């Protein structure tokens, strides 16, 4: 009797597994079919852009060109480039990570690495570290890579590894935190290992659905003892949407300088569960800078028509309630839709110099119920630390035009110092990978 029951259970489980696999295959096919028109349109647009106007690459007046996509989707999906993270590596080399695909959200979304040994003048082509190179490779997508380098020079790349199963197949943000590393200057990388993510009260009550999370800025050595710190967007499960849709949390990486295996990386999650930073709907994609007094300042995009800010006085452990970004205390708000609003220290990522800049769209239509409004021209606002002020960084009242493309300006950016100058690295139209020096001219009106 026991053996019959055992065999029956195996049969049922086997049938369920086959049905589950069939459903996943059907979901992937449906997803691919839904994206095909978008893929075709993207390829046609990019090829026209590349062939008809070769000068389009220089529209934004870049000082550095990291990558001009080849637009050969049969070789590699590269028509989409996003989350552009440039960083300094060992032996004077520079590296760049990007999330690539044939088009945004396509089934070939992957993490690629570039390398420069001449201070950004020339770069290698993309090396795919995780995810499928093309739409024809049956490999789960990988997204949103970000780097850290240990004191000894080990390069870590952590990314979001998509998980098939009960999760909806179009949810790019639902995946396992996965890490790899290189000890030979990015030539080879270890096998991927999972880094556990603690579940929170805002995740799905179905434990088979992983948390939804995205890190969009590279971690910086801003936490106590020079440990890496980064902000993270967490997506609340639908059952929690009565409270908010997205929230901001923070991660401290405690032992990167001990060169641990990725599975042994120690993380401290801060501002989680009911302590999350939120504005009632969307509060996400934080960018962190250090203030001269040692505090940390974070700028976040929201769906309320303006960026919001928060301050931490204890190295990222606790943060103040988010407030609307004004040009100064009692001043005017800056207008901005749900679009990246990066902010950086002008003198270096961890300098605490007191001089900062951010990028905003400088417009928002409050009659438009869609907060993801057209991402038109981008403007740079320069700011300076104000001792004793409530909002610790005050900005120039008149934003300066940075790029005037009519749309497509979604800048998931990073900065480095090259020969003592700050370079903003940006994915123009989520296509070209470029760099531009942020010089004195942007700060001449800062008092």
PDB file of N, CA, C and O in Angstrom, residues 114-156:
ATOM      1  N   UNK A 114      32.826  46.348 -19.973  1.00  0.00           N
ATOM      2  CA  UNK A 114      33.795  46.970 -20.871  1.00  0.00           C
ATOM      3  C   UNK A 114      35.033  47.337 -20.045  1.00  0.00           C
ATOM      4  O   UNK A 114      34.947  47.550 -18.845  1.00  0.00           O
ATOM      5  N   UNK A 115      36.180  47.477 -20.715  1.00  0.00           N
ATOM      6  CA  UNK A 115      37.421  47.786 -20.004  1.00  0.00           C
ATOM      7  C   UNK A 115      38.239  48.795 -20.791  1.00  0.00           C
ATOM      8  O   UNK A 115      38.292  48.754 -22.021  1.00  0.00           O
ATOM      9  N   UNK A 116      38.877  49.719 -20.054  1.00  0.00           N
ATOM     10  CA  UNK A 116      39.786  50.688 -20.655  1.00  0.00           C
ATOM     11  C   UNK A 116      41.090  50.714 -19.858  1.00  0.00           C
ATOM     12  O   UNK A 116      41.076  50.715 -18.630  1.00  0.00           O
ATOM     13  N   UNK A 117      42.207  50.741 -20.566  1.00  0.00           N
ATOM     14  CA  UNK A 117      43.515  50.829 -19.901  1.00  0.00           C
ATOM     15  C   UNK A 117      44.216  52.149 -20.222  1.00  0.00           C
ATOM     16  O   UNK A 117      45.397  52.308 -19.907  1.00  0.00           O
ATOM     17  N   UNK A 118      43.487  53.085 -20.858  1.00  0.00           N
ATOM     18  CA  UNK A 118      44.091  54.381 -21.206  1.00  0.00           C
ATOM     19  C   UNK A 118      43.209  55.537 -20.750  1.00  0.00           C
ATOM     20  O   UNK A 118      43.006  56.503 -21.475  1.00  0.00           O
ATOM     21  N   UNK A 119      42.672  55.414 -19.540  1.00  0.00           N
ATOM     22  CA  UNK A 119      41.882  56.470 -18.901  1.00  0.00           C
ATOM     23  C   UNK A 119      40.627  56.834 -19.704  1.00  0.00           C
ATOM     24  O   UNK A 119      40.232  57.990 -19.777  1.00  0.00           O
ATOM     25  N   UNK A 120      40.022  55.831 -20.294  1.00  0.00           N
ATOM     26  CA  UNK A 120      38.744  56.034 -20.951  1.00  0.00           C
ATOM     27  C   UNK A 120      38.799  56.478 -22.395  1.00  0.00           C
ATOM     28  O   UNK A 120      37.756  56.715 -23.009  1.00  0.00           O
ATOM     29  N   UNK A 121      39.996  56.581 -22.967  1.00  0.00           N
ATOM     30  CA  UNK A 121      40.096  57.003 -24.364  1.00  0.00           C
ATOM     31  C   UNK A 121      39.590  55.927 -25.302  1.00  0.00           C
ATOM     32  O   UNK A 121      38.906  56.221 -26.299  1.00  0.00           O
ATOM     33  N   UNK A 122      39.932  54.677 -25.034  1.00  0.00           N
ATOM     34  CA  UNK A 122      39.445  53.557 -25.831  1.00  0.00           C
ATOM     35  C   UNK A 122      38.936  52.465 -24.899  1.00  0.00           C
ATOM     36  O   UNK A 122      39.392  52.348 -23.745  1.00  0.00           O
ATOM     37  N   UNK A 123      38.009  51.665 -25.421  1.00  0.00           N
ATOM     38  CA  UNK A 123      37.375  50.627 -24.610  1.00  0.00           C
ATOM     39  C   UNK A 123      37.259  49.328 -25.405  1.00  0.00           C
ATOM     40  O   UNK A 123      37.130  49.349 -26.626  1.00  0.00           O
ATOM     41  N   UNK A 124      37.296  48.231 -24.683  1.00  0.00           N
ATOM     42  CA  UNK A 124      37.029  46.946 -25.307  1.00  0.00           C
ATOM     43  C   UNK A 124      35.549  46.850 -25.654  1.00  0.00           C
ATOM     44  O   UNK A 124      34.724  47.629 -25.156  1.00  0.00           O
ATOM     45  N   UNK A 125      35.200  45.895 -26.475  1.00  0.00           N
ATOM     46  CA  UNK A 125      33.797  45.611 -26.740  1.00  0.00           C
ATOM     47  C   UNK A 125      33.156  44.926 -25.553  1.00  0.00           C
ATOM     48  O   UNK A 125      33.833  44.563 -24.574  1.00  0.00           O
ATOM     49  N   UNK A 126      31.846  44.737 -25.579  1.00  0.00           N
ATOM     50  CA  UNK A 126      31.144  44.162 -24.433  1.00  0.00           C
ATOM     51  C   UNK A 126      31.458  42.688 -24.208  1.00  0.00           C
ATOM     52  O   UNK A 126      31.485  41.903 -25.151  1.00  0.00           O
ATOM     53  N   UNK A 127      31.719  42.360 -22.948  1.00  0.00           N
ATOM     54  CA  UNK A 127      31.861  40.964 -22.519  1.00  0.00           C
ATOM     55  C   UNK A 127      30.617  40.622 -21.695  1.00  0.00           C
ATOM     56  O   UNK A 127      30.377  41.229 -20.653  1.00  0.00           O
ATOM     57  N   UNK A 128      29.831  39.671 -22.154  1.00  0.00           N
ATOM     58  CA  UNK A 128      28.604  39.310 -21.460  1.00  0.00           C
ATOM     59  C   UNK A 128      28.954  38.471 -20.231  1.00  0.00           C
ATOM     60  O   UNK A 128      29.554  37.397 -20.345  1.00  0.00           O
ATOM     61  N   UNK A 129      28.567  38.973 -19.051  1.00  0.00           N
ATOM     62  CA  UNK A 129      28.866  38.270 -17.799  1.00  0.00           C
ATOM     63  C   UNK A 129      27.720  37.389 -17.323  1.00  0.00           C
ATOM     64  O   UNK A 129      27.944  36.404 -16.627  1.00  0.00           O
ATOM     65  N   UNK A 130      26.500  37.753 -17.676  1.00  0.00           N
ATOM     66  CA  UNK A 130      25.340  36.988 -17.215  1.00  0.00           C
ATOM     67  C   UNK A 130      24.163  37.279 -18.129  1.00  0.00           C
ATOM     68  O   UNK A 130      24.001  38.402 -18.605  1.00  0.00           O
ATOM     69  N   UNK A 131      23.327  36.264 -18.355  1.00  0.00           N
ATOM     70  CA  UNK A 131      22.162  36.425 -19.202  1.00  0.00           C
ATOM     71  C   UNK A 131      22.445  36.028 -20.646  1.00  0.00           C
ATOM     72  O   UNK A 131      23.593  35.805 -21.036  1.00  0.00           O
ATOM     73  N   UNK A 132      21.414  35.944 -21.487  1.00  0.00           N
ATOM     74  CA  UNK A 132      21.561  35.520 -22.882  1.00  0.00           C
ATOM     75  C   UNK A 132      22.061  36.645 -23.782  1.00  0.00           C
ATOM     76  O   UNK A 132      21.645  37.791 -23.650  1.00  0.00           O
ATOM     77  N   UNK A 133      22.950  36.310 -24.719  1.00  0.00           N
ATOM     78  CA  UNK A 133      23.479  37.312 -25.637  1.00  0.00           C
ATOM     79  C   UNK A 133      22.446  37.740 -26.674  1.00  0.00           C
ATOM     80  O   UNK A 133      22.428  38.888 -27.109  1.00  0.00           O
ATOM     81  N   UNK A 134      21.604  36.803 -27.091  1.00  0.00           N
ATOM     82  CA  UNK A 134      20.615  37.086 -28.123  1.00  0.00           C
ATOM     83  C   UNK A 134      19.268  36.498 -27.726  1.00  0.00           C
ATOM     84  O   UNK A 134      19.152  35.739 -26.763  1.00  0.00           O
ATOM     85  N   UNK A 135      18.251  36.823 -28.517  1.00  0.00           N
ATOM     86  CA  UNK A 135      16.911  36.318 -28.264  1.00  0.00           C
ATOM     87  C   UNK A 135      16.813  34.816 -28.494  1.00  0.00           C
ATOM     88  O   UNK A 135      15.845  34.182 -28.109  1.00  0.00           O
ATOM     89  N   UNK A 136      17.828  34.231 -29.118  1.00  0.00           N
ATOM     90  CA  UNK A 136      17.777  32.808 -29.461  1.00  0.00           C
ATOM     91  C   UNK A 136      18.420  31.923 -28.400  1.00  0.00           C
ATOM     92  O   UNK A 136      18.367  30.695 -28.503  1.00  0.00           O
ATOM     93  N   UNK A 137      19.046  32.520 -27.406  1.00  0.00           N
ATOM     94  CA  UNK A 137      19.668  31.731 -26.345  1.00  0.00           C
ATOM     95  C   UNK A 137      18.667  31.476 -25.225  1.00  0.00           C
ATOM     96  O   UNK A 137      18.058  32.416 -24.702  1.00  0.00           O
ATOM     97  N   UNK A 138      18.510  30.239 -24.860  1.00  0.00           N
ATOM     98  CA  UNK A 138      17.547  29.869 -23.821  1.00  0.00           C
ATOM     99  C   UNK A 138      18.216  29.943 -22.451  1.00  0.00           C
ATOM    100  O   UNK A 138      18.495  28.932 -21.802  1.00  0.00           O
ATOM    101  N   UNK A 139      18.484  31.176 -22.035  1.00  0.00           N
ATOM    102  CA  UNK A 139      19.126  31.449 -20.748  1.00  0.00           C
ATOM    103  C   UNK A 139      18.293  32.509 -20.029  1.00  0.00           C
ATOM    104  O   UNK A 139      17.877  33.485 -20.656  1.00  0.00           O
ATOM    105  N   UNK A 140      18.028  32.346 -18.742  1.00  0.00           N
ATOM    106  CA  UNK A 140      17.237  33.357 -18.021  1.00  0.00           C
ATOM    107  C   UNK A 140      17.909  34.730 -18.059  1.00  0.00           C
ATOM    108  O   UNK A 140      19.141  34.834 -17.986  1.00  0.00           O
ATOM    109  N   UNK A 141      17.102  35.782 -18.163  1.00  0.00           N
ATOM    110  CA  UNK A 141      17.653  37.121 -18.247  1.00  0.00           C
ATOM    111  C   UNK A 141      18.361  37.508 -16.947  1.00  0.00           C
ATOM    112  O   UNK A 141      18.036  37.008 -15.868  1.00  0.00           O
ATOM    113  N   UNK A 142      19.336  38.396 -17.085  1.00  0.00           N
ATOM    114  CA  UNK A 142      20.052  38.967 -15.942  1.00  0.00           C
ATOM    115  C   UNK A 142      20.071  40.479 -16.132  1.00  0.00           C
ATOM    116  O   UNK A 142      20.241  40.964 -17.260  1.00  0.00           O
ATOM    117  N   UNK A 143      19.893  41.221 -15.054  1.00  0.00           N
ATOM    118  CA  UNK A 143      19.709  42.664 -15.175  1.00  0.00           C
ATOM    119  C   UNK A 143      20.402  43.423 -14.052  1.00  0.00           C
ATOM    120  O   UNK A 143      20.725  42.871 -13.002  1.00  0.00           O
ATOM    121  N   UNK A 144      20.575  44.728 -14.293  1.00  0.00           N
ATOM    122  CA  UNK A 144      20.902  45.719 -13.272  1.00  0.00           C
ATOM    123  C   UNK A 144      22.171  45.377 -12.488  1.00  0.00           C
ATOM    124  O   UNK A 144      22.194  45.379 -11.270  1.00  0.00           O
ATOM    125  N   UNK A 145      23.273  45.118 -13.212  1.00  0.00           N
ATOM    126  CA  UNK A 145      24.525  44.823 -12.534  1.00  0.00           C
ATOM    127  C   UNK A 145      25.126  46.045 -11.863  1.00  0.00           C
ATOM    128  O   UNK A 145      25.014  47.167 -12.362  1.00  0.00           O
ATOM    129  N   UNK A 146      25.783  45.825 -10.730  1.00  0.00           N
ATOM    130  CA  UNK A 146      26.513  46.915 -10.071  1.00  0.00           C
ATOM    131  C   UNK A 146      27.801  46.364  -9.477  1.00  0.00           C
ATOM    132  O   UNK A 146      27.872  45.204  -9.084  1.00  0.00           O
ATOM    133  N   UNK A 147      28.869  47.199  -9.418  1.00  0.00           N
ATOM    134  CA  UNK A 147      30.195  46.716  -9.052  1.00  0.00           C
ATOM    135  C   UNK A 147      30.640  47.154  -7.659  1.00  0.00           C
ATOM    136  O   UNK A 147      30.175  48.152  -7.102  1.00  0.00           O
ATOM    137  N   UNK A 148      31.584  46.414  -7.123  1.00  0.00           N
ATOM    138  CA  UNK A 148      32.375  46.815  -5.956  1.00  0.00           C
ATOM    139  C   UNK A 148      33.763  46.229  -6.131  1.00  0.00           C
ATOM    140  O   UNK A 148      33.917  45.143  -6.691  1.00  0.00           O
ATOM    141  N   UNK A 149      34.771  46.941  -5.640  1.00  0.00           N
ATOM    142  CA  UNK A 149      36.148  46.465  -5.726  1.00  0.00           C
ATOM    143  C   UNK A 149      36.716  46.419  -4.321  1.00  0.00           C
ATOM    144  O   UNK A 149      36.687  47.419  -3.588  1.00  0.00           O
ATOM    145  N   UNK A 150      37.243  45.258  -3.928  1.00  0.00           N
ATOM    146  CA  UNK A 150      37.815  45.125  -2.590  1.00  0.00           C
ATOM    147  C   UNK A 150      39.168  45.821  -2.521  1.00  0.00           C
ATOM    148  O   UNK A 150      39.754  46.200  -3.545  1.00  0.00           O
ATOM    149  N   UNK A 151      39.691  45.993  -1.320  1.00  0.00           N
ATOM    150  CA  UNK A 151      40.976  46.674  -1.137  1.00  0.00           C
ATOM    151  C   UNK A 151      42.095  45.954  -1.875  1.00  0.00           C
ATOM    152  O   UNK A 151      43.063  46.574  -2.330  1.00  0.00           O
ATOM    153  N   UNK A 152      41.965  44.640  -2.018  1.00  0.00           N
ATOM    154  CA  UNK A 152      43.021  43.869  -2.687  1.00  0.00           C
ATOM    155  C   UNK A 152      42.848  43.845  -4.206  1.00  0.00           C
ATOM    156  O   UNK A 152      43.708  43.327  -4.916  1.00  0.00           O
ATOM    157  N   UNK A 153      41.740  44.385  -4.712  1.00  0.00           N
ATOM    158  CA  UNK A 153      41.540  44.444  -6.161  1.00  0.00           C
ATOM    159  C   UNK A 153      40.573  43.426  -6.720  1.00  0.00           C
ATOM    160  O   UNK A 153      40.407  43.366  -7.944  1.00  0.00           O
ATOM    161  N   UNK A 154      39.921  42.632  -5.875  1.00  0.00           N
ATOM    162  CA  UNK A 154      38.906  41.702  -6.383  1.00  0.00           C
ATOM    163  C   UNK A 154      37.690  42.498  -6.863  1.00  0.00           C
ATOM    164  O   UNK A 154      37.175  43.351  -6.137  1.00  0.00           O
ATOM    165  N   UNK A 155      37.249  42.224  -8.074  1.00  0.00           N
ATOM    166  CA  UNK A 155      36.095  42.909  -8.659  1.00  0.00           C
ATOM    167  C   UNK A 155      34.848  42.055  -8.463  1.00  0.00           C
ATOM    168  O   UNK A 155      34.789  40.913  -8.929  1.00  0.00           O
ATOM    169  N   UNK A 156      33.873  42.605  -7.753  1.00  0.00           N
ATOM    170  CA  UNK A 156      32.582  41.944  -7.590  1.00  0.00           C
ATOM    171  C   UNK A 156      31.562  42.579  -8.532  1.00  0.00           C
ATOM    172  O   UNK A 156      31.533  43.803  -8.696  1.00  0.00           O
TER     173      UNK A 156
END
